[in-house]
Short mmCIF file of C-alpha atoms in Angstrom, two decimals:
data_model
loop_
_atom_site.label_atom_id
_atom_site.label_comp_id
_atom_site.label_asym_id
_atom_site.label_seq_id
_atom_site.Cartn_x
_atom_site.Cartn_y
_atom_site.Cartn_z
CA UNK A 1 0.00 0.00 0.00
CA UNK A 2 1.12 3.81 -0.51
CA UNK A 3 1.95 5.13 2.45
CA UNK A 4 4.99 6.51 4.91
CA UNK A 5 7.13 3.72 6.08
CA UNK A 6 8.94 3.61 9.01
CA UNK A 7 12.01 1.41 10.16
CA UNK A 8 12.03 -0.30 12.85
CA UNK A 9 9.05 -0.45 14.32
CA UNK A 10 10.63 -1.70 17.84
CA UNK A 11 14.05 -0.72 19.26
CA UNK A 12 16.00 -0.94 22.38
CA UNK A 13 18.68 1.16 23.02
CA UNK A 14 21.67 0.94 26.00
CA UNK A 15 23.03 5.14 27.13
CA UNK A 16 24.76 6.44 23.98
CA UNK A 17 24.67 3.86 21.72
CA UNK A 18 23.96 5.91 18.33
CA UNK A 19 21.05 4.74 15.26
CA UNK A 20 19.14 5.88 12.76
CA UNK A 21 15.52 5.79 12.23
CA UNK A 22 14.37 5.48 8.39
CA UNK A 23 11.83 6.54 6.59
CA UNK A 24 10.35 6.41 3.38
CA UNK A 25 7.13 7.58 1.23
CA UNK A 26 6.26 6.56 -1.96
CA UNK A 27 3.88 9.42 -2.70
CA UNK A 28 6.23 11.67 -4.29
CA UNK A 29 5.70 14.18 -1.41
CA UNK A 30 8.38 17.12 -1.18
CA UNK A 31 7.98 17.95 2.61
CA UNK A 32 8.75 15.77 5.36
CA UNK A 33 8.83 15.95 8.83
CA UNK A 34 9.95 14.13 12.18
CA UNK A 35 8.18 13.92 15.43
CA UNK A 36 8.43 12.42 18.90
CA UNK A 37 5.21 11.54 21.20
CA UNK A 38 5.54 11.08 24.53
CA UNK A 39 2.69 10.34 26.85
CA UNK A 40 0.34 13.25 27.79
CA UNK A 41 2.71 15.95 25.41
CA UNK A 42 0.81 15.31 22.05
CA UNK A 43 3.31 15.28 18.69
CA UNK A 44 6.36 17.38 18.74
CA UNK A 45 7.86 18.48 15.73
CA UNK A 46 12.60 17.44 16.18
CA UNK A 47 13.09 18.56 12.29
CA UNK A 48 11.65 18.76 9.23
CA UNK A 49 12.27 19.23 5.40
CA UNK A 50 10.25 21.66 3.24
CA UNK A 51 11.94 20.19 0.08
CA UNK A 52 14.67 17.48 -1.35
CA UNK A 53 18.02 19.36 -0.30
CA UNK A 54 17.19 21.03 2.91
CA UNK A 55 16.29 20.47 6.36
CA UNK A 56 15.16 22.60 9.53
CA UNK A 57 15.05 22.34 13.60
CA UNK A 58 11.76 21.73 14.95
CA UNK A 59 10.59 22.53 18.78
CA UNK A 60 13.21 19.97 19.79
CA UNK A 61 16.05 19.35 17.78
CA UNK A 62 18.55 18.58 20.66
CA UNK A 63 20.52 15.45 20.42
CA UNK A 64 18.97 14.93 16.87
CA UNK A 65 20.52 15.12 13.30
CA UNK A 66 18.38 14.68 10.33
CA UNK A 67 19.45 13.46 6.37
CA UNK A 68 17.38 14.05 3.23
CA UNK A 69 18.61 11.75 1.06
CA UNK A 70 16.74 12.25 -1.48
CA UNK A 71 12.53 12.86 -2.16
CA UNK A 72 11.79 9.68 -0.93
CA UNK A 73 13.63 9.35 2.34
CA UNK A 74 14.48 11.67 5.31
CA UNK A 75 16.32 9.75 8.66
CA UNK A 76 16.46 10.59 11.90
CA UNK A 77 19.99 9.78 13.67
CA UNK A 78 20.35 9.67 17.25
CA UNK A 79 24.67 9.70 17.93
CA UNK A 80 24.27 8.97 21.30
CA UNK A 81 21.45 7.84 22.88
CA UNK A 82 20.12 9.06 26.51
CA UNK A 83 17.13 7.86 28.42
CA UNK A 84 14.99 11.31 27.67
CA UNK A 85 14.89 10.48 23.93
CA UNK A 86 12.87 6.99 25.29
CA UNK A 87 9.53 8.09 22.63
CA UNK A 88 7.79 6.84 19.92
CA UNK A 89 8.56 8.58 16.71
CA UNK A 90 6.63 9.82 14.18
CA UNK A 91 7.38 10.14 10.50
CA UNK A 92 5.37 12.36 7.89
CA UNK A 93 4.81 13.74 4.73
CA UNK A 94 3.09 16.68 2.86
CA UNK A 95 2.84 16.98 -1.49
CA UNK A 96 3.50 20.38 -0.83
CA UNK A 97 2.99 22.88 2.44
CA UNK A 98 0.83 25.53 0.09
CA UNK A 99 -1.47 22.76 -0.74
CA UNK A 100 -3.30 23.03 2.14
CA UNK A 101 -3.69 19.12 2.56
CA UNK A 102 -3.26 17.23 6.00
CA UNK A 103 0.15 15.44 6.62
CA UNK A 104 0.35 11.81 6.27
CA UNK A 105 1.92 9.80 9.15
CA UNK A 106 3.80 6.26 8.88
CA UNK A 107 2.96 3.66 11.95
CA UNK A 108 5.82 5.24 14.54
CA UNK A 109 9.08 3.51 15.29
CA UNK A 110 8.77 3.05 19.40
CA UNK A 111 12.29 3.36 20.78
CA UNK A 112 13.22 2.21 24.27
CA UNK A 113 16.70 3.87 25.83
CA UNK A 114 18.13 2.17 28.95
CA UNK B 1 3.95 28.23 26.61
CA UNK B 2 1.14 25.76 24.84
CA UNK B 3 -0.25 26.83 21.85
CA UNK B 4 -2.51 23.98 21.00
CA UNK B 5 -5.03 23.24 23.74
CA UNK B 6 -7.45 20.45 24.15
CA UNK B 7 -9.70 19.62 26.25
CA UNK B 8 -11.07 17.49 28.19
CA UNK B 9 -7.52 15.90 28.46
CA UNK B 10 -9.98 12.34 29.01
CA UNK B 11 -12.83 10.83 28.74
CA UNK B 12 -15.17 8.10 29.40
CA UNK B 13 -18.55 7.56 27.47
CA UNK B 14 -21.01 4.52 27.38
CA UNK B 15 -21.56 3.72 23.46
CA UNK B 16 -24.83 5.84 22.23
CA UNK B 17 -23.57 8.43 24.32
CA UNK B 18 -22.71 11.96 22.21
CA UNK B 19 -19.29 13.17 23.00
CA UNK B 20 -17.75 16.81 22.28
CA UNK B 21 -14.07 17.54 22.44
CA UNK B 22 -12.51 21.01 22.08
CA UNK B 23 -9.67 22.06 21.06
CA UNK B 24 -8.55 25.99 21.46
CA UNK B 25 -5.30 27.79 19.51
CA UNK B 26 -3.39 30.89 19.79
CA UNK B 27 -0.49 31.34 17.22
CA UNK B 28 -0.20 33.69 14.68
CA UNK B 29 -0.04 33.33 10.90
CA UNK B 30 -2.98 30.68 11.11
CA UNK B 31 -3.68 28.59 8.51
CA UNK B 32 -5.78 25.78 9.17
CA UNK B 33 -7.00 23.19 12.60
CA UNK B 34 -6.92 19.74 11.40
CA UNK B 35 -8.33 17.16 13.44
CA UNK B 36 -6.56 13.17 13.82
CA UNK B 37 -7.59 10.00 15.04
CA UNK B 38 -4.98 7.94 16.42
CA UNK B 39 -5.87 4.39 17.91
CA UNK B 40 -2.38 2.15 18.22
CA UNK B 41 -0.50 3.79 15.71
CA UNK B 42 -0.40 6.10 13.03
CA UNK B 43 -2.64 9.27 13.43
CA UNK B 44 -5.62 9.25 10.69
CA UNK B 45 -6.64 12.29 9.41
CA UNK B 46 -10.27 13.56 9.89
CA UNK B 47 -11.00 17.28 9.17
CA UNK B 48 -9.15 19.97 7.93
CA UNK B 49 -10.72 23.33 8.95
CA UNK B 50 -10.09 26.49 7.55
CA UNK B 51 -12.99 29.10 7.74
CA UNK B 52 -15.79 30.01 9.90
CA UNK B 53 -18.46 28.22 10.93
CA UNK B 54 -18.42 26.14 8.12
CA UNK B 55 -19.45 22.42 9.39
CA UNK B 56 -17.76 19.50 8.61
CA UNK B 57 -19.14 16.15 8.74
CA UNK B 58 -18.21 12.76 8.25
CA UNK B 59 -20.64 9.87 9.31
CA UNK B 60 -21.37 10.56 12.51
CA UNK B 61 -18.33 12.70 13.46
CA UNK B 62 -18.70 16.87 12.69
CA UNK B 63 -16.34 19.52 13.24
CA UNK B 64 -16.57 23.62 13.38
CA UNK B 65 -14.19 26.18 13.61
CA UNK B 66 -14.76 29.37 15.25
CA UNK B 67 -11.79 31.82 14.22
CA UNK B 68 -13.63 34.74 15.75
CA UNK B 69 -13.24 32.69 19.32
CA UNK B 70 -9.91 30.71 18.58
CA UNK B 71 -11.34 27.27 19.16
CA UNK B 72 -12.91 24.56 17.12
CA UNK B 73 -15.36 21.68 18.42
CA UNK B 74 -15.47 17.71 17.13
CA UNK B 75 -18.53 15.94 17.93
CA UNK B 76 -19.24 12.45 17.62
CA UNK B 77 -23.16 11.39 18.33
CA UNK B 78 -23.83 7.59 19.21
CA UNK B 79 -20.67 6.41 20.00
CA UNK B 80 -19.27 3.19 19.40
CA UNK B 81 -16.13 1.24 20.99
CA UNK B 82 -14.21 1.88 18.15
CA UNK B 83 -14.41 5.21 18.94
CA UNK B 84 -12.27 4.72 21.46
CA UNK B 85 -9.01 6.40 20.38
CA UNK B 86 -6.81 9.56 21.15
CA UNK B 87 -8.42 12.64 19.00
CA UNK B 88 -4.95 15.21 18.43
CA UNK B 89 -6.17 18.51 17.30
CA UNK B 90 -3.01 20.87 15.43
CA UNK B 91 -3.03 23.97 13.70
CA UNK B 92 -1.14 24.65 10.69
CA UNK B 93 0.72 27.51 10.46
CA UNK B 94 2.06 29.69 7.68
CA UNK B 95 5.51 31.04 8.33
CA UNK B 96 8.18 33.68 6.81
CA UNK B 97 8.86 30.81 4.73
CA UNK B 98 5.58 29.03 4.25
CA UNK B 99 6.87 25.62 6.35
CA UNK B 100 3.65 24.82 6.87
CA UNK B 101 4.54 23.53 10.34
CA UNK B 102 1.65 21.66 12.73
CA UNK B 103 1.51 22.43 16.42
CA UNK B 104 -0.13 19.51 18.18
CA UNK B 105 -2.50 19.55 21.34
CA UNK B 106 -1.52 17.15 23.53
CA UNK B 107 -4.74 14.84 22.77
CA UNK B 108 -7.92 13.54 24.11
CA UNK B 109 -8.33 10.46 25.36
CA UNK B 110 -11.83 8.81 24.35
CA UNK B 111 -12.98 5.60 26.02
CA UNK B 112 -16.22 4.06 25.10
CA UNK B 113 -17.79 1.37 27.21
CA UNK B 114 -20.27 -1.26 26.00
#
């Protein structure tokens, strides 16, 4: 199915260990962004990318880095892991932002930091 | 500060009851509310709002935004339990640089009993 897909769906991390969350669309969307949920806070927006080439901070960037590889795929890296990035993270992706359509969201990557 | 405010932050319903969850906003550049589902994973979208007391309505779920007032509403008569989900109001804003960024409530949690 079309769609946002995220990888891995399941992680568990030890204190700063590093990884890198992937994820793809196959929708030929330009924008993408990343977000983390934690319980009771609602989606917060770490980075996003308006367009193939460039990339932004979000409300929380710290102890993120982001790559746009190319349309398809934007990844989230964590270098080295701490307990207060334990979240489940959110990938998603927009045609364009002047469009005025909603963003579509892949099925989170939960990620577990000891 | 939160700019994205929903409440009631939870809520429990026996099915047939009618539900109402609100969701008020104060940011600047406004663009749109948009209105999610999100049961285990992925959020779904619902409504996108943009003017006035225009409703929206979908089955048995309706939405209305009140610019005037800052808020919007999202009814759902004769619920069922597979209503039961977290409802994430966000706002879509447009920047300097048209981003088209989403600030997220922090969500209402609906349980429906049989």
């Amino acid at each position: 199915n079309a769609g946002v897909t995220q990888t891995p769906k399941f992680q568990v991390l030890k204190t700063g260990q590093s990884m890198t969350l992937q994820c793809a669309q196959d929708m030929n969307h330009n924008s993408m962004y990343w977000y983390r949920q934690d319980p009771g806070m609602g989606l917060r927006l770490i980075y996003y990318s308006a367009s193939e080439g460039t990339t932004d901070k979000g409300e929380v960037p710290n102890g993120y880095n982001v790559s746009r590889l190319n349309k398809r795929e934007f990844s989230l890296r964590l270098e080295s892991a701490a307990p207060s990035q334990t979240s489940v993270y959110f990938c998603a992706s927009i045609r364009q932002v002047l469009s005025n359509q909603p963003q579509h969201f892949g099925d989170g990557t939960r990620l577990s930091i000891l | 500060e939160d700019k994205v405010v929903q409440s009631p932050l939870s809520l429990v319903v026996h099915e047939g009851d009618t539900v109402t969850l609100n969701c008020s906003y104060e940011v600047t550049n406004f663009r749109s509310l948009l209105w999610y589902k999100q049961e285990k994973k992925a959020p779904t979208f619902l409504f996108m709002l943009t003017s006035s007391g225009i409703e929206k309505k979908s089955g048995r779920l309706s939405s209305i935004l009140d610019k005037k007032e800052l808020f919007s509403i999202l009814n759902i008569t004769a619920t069922q339990t597979g209503d039961s989900a977290i409802y994430l109001c966000a706002v879509a804003i447009l920047t300097g640089s048209t981003l088209g960024r989403l600030y997220f409530g922090r969500g209402t949690q609906l349980t429906v009993w049989p």
